[in-house]
Coordinates of N, CA and C in Angstrom, one line a residue:
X1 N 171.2 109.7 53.6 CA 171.3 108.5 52.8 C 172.2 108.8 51.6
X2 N 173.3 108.1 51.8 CA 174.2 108.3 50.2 C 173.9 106.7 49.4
X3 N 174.0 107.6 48.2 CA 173.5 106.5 47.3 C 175.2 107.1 46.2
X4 N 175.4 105.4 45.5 CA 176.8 105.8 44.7 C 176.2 105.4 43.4
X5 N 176.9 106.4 42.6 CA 176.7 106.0 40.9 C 178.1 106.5 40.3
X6 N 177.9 105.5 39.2 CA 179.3 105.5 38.5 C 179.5 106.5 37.6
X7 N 180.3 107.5 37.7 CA 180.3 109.0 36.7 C 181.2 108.1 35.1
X8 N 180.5 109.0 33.8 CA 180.6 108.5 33.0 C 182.5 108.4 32.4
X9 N 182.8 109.6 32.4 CA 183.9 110.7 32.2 C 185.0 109.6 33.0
X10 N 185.0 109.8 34.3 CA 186.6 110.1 35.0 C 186.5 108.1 35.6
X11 N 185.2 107.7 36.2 CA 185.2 106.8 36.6 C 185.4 106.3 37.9
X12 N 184.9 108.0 38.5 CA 185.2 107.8 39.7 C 183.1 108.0 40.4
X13 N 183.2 107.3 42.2 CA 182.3 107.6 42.6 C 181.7 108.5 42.8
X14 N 180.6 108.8 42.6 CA 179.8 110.7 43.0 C 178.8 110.1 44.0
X15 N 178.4 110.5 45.1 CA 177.8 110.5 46.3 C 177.0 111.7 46.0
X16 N 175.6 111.7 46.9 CA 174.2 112.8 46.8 C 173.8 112.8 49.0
X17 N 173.7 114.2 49.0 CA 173.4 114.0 50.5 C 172.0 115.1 50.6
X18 N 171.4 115.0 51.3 CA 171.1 116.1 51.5 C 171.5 117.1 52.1
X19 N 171.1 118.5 52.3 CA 171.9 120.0 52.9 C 170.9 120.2 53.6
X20 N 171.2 120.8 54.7 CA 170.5 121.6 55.7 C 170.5 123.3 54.7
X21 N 169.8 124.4 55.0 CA 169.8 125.7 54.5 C 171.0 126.7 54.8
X22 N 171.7 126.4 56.2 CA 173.1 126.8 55.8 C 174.1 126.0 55.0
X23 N 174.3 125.6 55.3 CA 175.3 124.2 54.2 C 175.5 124.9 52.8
X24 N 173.8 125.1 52.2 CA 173.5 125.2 51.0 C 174.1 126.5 50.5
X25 N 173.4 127.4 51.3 CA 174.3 129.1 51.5 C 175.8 129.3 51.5
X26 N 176.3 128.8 52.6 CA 177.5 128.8 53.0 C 178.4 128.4 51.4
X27 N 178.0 127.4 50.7 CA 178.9 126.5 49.7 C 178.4 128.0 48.3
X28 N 177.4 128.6 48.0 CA 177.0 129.3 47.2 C 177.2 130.1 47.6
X29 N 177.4 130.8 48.9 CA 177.7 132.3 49.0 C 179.9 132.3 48.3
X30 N 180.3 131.4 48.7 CA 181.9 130.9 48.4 C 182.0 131.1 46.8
X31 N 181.1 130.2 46.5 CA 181.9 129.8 45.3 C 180.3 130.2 43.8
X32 N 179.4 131.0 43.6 CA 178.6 131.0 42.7 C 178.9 132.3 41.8
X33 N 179.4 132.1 40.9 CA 180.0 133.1 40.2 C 179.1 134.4 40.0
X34 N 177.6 134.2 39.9 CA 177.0 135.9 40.1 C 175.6 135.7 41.3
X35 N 175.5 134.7 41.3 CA 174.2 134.7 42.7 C 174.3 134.5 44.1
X36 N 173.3 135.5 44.8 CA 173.6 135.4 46.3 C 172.8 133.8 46.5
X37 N 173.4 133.7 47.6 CA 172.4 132.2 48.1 C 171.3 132.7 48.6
X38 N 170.2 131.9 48.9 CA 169.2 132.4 49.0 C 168.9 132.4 50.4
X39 N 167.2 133.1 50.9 CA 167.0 132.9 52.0 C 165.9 131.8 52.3
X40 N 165.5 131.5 51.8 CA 164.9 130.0 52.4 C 165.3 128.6 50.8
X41 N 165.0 127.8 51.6 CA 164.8 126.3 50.2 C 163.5 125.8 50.9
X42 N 163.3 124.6 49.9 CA 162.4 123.7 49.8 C 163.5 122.4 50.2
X43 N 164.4 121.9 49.3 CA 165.5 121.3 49.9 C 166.7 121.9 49.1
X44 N 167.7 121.1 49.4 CA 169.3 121.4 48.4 C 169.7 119.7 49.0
X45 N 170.0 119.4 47.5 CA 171.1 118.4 47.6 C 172.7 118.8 47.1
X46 N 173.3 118.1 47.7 CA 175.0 118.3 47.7 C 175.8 117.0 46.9
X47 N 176.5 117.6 45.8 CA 177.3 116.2 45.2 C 178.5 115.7 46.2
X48 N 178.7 114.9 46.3 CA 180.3 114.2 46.6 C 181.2 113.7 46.2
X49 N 182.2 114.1 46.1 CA 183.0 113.4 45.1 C 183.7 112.3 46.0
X50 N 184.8 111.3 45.0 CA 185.0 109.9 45.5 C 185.8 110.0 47.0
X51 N 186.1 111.2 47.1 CA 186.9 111.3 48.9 C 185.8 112.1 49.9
X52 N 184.9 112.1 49.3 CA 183.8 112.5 50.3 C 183.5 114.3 50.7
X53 N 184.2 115.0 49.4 CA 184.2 116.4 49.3 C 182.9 116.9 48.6
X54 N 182.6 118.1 49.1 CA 181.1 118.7 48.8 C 181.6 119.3 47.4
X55 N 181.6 118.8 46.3 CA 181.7 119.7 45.2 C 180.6 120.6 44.3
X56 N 179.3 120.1 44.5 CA 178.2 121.3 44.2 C 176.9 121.3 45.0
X57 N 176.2 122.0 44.5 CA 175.1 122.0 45.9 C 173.6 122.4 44.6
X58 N 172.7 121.9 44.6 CA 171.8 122.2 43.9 C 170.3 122.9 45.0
X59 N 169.8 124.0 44.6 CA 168.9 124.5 45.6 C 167.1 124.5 45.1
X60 N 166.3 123.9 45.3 CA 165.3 123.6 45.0 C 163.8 124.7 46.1
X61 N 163.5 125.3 45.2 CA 162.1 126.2 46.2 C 161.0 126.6 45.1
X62 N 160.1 127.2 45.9 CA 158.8 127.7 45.0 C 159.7 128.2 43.7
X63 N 158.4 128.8 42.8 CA 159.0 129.3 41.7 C 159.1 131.2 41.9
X64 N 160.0 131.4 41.7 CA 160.3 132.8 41.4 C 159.8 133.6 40.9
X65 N 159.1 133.6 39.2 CA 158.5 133.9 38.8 C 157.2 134.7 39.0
X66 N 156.5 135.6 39.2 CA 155.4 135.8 39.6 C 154.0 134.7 38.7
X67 N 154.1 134.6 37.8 CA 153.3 133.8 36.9 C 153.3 132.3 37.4
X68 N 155.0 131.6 37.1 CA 155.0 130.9 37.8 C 154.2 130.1 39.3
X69 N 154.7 131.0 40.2 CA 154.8 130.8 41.2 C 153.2 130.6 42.0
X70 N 152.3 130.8 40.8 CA 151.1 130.7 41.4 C 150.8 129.3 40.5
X71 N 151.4 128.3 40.0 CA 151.4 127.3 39.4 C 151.5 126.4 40.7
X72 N 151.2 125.7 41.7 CA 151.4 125.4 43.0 C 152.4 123.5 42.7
X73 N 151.8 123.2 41.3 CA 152.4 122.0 40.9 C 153.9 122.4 39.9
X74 N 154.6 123.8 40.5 CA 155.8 123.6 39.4 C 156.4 123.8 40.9
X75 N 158.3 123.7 40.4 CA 159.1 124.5 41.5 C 159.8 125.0 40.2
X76 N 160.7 125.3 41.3 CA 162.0 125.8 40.4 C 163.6 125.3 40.9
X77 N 164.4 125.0 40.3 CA 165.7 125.1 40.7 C 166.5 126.5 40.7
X78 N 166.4 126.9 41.9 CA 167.2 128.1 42.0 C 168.6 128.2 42.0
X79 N 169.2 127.6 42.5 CA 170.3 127.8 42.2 C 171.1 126.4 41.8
X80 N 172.2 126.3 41.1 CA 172.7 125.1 40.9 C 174.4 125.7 41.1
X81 N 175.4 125.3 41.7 CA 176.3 125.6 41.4 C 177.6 124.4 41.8
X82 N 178.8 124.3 40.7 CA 179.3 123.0 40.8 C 180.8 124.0 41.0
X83 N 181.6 123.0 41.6 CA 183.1 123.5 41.9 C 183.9 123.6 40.0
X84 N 184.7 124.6 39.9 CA 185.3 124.5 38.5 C 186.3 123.0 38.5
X85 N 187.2 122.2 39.1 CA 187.4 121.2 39.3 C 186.6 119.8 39.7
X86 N 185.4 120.3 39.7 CA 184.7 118.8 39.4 C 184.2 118.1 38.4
X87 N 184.0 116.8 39.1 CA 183.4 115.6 37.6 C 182.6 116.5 36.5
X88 N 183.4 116.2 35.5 CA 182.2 117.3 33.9 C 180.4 116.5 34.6
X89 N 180.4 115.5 35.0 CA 178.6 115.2 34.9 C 177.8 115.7 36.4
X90 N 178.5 116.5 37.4 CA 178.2 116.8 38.6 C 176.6 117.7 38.6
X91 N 176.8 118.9 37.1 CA 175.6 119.2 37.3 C 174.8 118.5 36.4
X92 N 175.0 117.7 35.7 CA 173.3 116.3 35.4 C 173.2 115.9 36.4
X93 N 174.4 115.6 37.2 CA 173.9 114.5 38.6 C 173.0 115.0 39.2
X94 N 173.0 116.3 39.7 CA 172.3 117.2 40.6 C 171.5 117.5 40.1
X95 N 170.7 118.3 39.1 CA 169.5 117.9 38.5 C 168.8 117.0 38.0
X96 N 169.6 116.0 37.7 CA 168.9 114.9 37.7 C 167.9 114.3 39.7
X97 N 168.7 114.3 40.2 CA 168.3 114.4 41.9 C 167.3 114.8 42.2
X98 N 167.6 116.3 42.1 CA 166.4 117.3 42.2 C 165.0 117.0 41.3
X99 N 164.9 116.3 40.0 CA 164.1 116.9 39.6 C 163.5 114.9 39.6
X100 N 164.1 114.2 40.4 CA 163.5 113.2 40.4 C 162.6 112.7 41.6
X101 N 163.5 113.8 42.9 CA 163.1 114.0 44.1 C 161.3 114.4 43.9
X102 N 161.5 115.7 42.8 CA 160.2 116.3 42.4 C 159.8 115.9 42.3
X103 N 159.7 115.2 40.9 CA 158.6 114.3 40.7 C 158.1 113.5 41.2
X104 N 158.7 112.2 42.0 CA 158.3 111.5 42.9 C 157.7 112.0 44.2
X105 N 157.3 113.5 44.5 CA 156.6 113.8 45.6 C 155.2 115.0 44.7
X106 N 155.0 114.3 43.2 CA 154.0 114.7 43.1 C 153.7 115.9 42.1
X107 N 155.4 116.7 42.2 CA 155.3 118.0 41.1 C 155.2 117.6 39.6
X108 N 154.3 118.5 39.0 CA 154.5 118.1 37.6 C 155.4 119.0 36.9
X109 N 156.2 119.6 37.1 CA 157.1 120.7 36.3 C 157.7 121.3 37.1
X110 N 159.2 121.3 36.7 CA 160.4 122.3 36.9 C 160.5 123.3 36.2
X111 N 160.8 124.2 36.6 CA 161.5 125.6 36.0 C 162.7 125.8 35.9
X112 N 163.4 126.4 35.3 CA 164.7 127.1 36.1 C 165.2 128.2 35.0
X113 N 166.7 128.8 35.4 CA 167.3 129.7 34.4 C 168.3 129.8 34.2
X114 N 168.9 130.1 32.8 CA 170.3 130.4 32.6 C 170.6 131.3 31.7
X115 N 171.6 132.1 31.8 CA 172.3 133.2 31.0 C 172.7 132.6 29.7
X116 N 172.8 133.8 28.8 CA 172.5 133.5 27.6 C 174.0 132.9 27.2
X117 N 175.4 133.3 27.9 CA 176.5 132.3 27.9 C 176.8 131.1 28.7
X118 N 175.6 130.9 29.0 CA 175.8 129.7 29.9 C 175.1 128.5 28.8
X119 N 175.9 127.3 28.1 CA 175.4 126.5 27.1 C 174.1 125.5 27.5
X120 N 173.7 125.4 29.1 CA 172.9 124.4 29.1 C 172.9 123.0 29.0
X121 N 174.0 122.8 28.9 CA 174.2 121.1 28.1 C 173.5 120.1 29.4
X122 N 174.2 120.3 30.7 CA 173.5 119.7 32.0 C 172.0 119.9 31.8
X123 N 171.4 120.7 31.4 CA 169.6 120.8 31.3 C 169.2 120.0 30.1
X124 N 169.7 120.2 29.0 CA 169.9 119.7 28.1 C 169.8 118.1 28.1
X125 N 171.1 117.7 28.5 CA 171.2 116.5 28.9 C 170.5 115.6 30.5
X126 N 169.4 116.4 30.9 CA 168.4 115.7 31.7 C 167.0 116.1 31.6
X127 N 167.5 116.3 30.3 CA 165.6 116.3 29.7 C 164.9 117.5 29.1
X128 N 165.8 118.5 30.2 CA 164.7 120.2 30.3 C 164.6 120.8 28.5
X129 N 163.8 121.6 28.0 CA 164.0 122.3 26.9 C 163.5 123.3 27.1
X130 N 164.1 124.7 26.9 CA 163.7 126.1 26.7 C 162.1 126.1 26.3
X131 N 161.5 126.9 27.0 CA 160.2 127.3 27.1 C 160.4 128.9 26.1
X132 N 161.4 130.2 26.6 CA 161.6 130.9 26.1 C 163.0 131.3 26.9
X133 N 163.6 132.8 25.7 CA 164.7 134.0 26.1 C 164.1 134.8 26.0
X134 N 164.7 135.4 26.9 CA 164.0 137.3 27.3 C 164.6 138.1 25.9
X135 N 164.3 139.3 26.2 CA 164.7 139.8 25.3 C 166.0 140.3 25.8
X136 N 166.7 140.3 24.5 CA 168.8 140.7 24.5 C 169.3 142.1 24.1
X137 N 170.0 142.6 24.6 CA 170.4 143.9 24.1 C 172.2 144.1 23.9
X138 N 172.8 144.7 23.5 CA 174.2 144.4 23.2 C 173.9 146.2 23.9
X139 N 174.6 146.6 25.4 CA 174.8 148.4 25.3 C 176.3 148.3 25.9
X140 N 177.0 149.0 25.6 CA 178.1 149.5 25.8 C 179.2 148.9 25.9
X141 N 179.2 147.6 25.5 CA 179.7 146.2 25.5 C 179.4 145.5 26.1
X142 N 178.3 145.7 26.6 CA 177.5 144.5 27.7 C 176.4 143.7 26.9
X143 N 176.5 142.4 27.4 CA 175.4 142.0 26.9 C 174.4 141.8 28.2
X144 N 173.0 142.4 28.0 CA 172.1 142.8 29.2 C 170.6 141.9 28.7
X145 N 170.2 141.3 29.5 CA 169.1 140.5 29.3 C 169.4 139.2 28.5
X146 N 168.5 138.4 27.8 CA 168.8 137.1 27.1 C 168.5 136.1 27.9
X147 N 167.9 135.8 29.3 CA 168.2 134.8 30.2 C 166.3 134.0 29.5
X148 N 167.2 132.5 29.5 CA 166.8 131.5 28.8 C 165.8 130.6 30.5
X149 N 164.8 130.5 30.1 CA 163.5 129.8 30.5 C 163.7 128.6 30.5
X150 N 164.1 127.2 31.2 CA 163.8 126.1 30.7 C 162.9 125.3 31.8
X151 N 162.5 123.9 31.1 CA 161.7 123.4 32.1 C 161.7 121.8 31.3
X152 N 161.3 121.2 32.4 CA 160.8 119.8 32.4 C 159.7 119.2 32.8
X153 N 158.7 118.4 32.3 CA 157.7 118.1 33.1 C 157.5 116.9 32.8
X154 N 156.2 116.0 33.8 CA 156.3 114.6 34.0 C 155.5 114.6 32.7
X155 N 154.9 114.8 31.8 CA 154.1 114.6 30.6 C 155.4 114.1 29.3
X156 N 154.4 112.9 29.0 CA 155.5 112.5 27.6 C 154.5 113.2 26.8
X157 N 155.1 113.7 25.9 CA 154.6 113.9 24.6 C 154.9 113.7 23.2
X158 N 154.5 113.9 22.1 CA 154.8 113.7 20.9 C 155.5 114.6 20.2
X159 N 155.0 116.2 21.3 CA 155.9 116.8 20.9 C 157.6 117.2 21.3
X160 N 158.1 116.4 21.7 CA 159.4 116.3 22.6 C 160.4 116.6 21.1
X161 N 160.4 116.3 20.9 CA 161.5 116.0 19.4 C 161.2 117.9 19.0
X162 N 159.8 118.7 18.9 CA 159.9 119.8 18.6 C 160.5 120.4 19.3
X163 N 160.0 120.3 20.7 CA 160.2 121.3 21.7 C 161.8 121.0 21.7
X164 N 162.7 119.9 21.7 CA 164.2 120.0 21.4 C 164.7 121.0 20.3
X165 N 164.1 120.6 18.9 CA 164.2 121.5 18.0 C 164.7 123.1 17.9
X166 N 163.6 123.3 18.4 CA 163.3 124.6 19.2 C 164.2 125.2 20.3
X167 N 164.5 124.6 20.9 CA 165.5 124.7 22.2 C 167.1 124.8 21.5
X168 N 167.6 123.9 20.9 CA 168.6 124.1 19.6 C 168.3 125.4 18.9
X169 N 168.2 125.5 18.5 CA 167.7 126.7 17.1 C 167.8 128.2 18.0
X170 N 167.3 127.6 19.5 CA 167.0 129.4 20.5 C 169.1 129.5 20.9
X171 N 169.3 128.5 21.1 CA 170.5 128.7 21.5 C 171.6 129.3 20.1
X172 N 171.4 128.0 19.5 CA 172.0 128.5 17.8 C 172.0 129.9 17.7
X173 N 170.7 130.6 17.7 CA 170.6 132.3 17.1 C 171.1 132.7 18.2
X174 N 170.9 132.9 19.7 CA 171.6 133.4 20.3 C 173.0 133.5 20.7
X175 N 173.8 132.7 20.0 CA 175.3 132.2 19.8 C 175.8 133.2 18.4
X176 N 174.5 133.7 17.7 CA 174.7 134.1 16.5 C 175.0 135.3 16.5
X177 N 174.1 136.0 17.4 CA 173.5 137.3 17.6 C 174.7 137.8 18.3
X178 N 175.2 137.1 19.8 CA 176.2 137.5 20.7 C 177.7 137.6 19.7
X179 N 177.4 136.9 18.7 CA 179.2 136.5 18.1 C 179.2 137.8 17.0
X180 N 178.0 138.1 16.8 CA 177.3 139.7 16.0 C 177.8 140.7 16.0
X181 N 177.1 140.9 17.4 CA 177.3 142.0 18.5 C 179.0 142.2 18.6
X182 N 179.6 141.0 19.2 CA 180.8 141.3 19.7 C 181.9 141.4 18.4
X183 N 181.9 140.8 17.1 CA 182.4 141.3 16.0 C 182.4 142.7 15.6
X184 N 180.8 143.2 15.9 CA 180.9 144.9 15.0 C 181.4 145.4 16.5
X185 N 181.8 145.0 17.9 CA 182.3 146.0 19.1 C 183.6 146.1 18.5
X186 N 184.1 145.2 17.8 CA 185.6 145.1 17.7 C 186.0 145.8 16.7
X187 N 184.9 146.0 15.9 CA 185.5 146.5 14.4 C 185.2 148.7 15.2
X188 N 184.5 148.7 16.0 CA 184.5 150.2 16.6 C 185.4 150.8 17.2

């Protein structure tokens, strides 16, 4: 079933299909800048762009997590990855998908993750807010650890406006810390 929606940016059509578990692999083993594809999903949906090309693939399964994963009402989005030439809104489209698909069969909570130079704005911009960051280390010019926790769930609350807050401010310092770190590498 393709369904069309109007992208905000370019003004062109974006199409949603679903993936079979190679499809999903195959497009993420090509093109995911540091993750293997995985070996099983739950599902994967695929964006399209207006000539009918697969430009990202979003991958949905249990949660990873060990803590997680015994939560039987979360998932997680494991992998998400969008072509560098597609529509700027491909990955809200595709989280947005996934995490409506979820909900509508009953889950109360998403998971997922991103590296600490990865800005989030797609999570951001479909709701999710940082739960936590791991802890960050700056060795040898590397920045090792930092990967950012986020989630969404079907509960409104009052506290949404904090939990944004909070979600801002983790990114803020960690934009701080990294710009830190790589100033005093420079001055060595």
């Amino acid at each position: 079933l393709l369904m069309p929606i109007n992208c905000r940016n370019k003004g062109a059509q974006m199409e949603h299909k679903n993936l079979n578990l190679k499809e999903s692999q195959d497009f993420i083993k090509k093109h995911h800048r540091h993750s293997k594809p995985l070996k099983r999903h739950m599902f994967s949906i695929g964006a399209l762009n207006d000539q009918g090309d697969l430009v990202g693939v979003v991958t949905v399964d249990n949660c990873s997590s060990g803590g997680w994963s015994k939560v039987r009402s979360y998932k997680e989005i494991r992998r998400l990855c969008i072509l560098p030439g597609a529509d700027p809104n491909t990955a809200s489209f595709l989280i947005g998908k996934a995490t409506t698909a979820l909900f509508a069969m009953g889950y109360k909570a998403v998971i997922t993750y991103t590296l600490p130079e990865e800005n989030g704005a797609s999570l951001k911009g479909a709701g999710f807010n940082i739960y936590k960051r791991s802890t960050m280390r700056y060795v040898d010019g590397n920045l090792q650890g930092g990967k950012y926790t986020w989630y969404k769930t079907t509960k409104k609350t009052e506290q949404l406006e904090e939990e944004r807050k909070f979600t801002n401010e983790c990114i803020d310092n960690t934009k701080k810390i990294i710009n830190m770190w790589e100033k005093n590498e420079k001055l060595n």
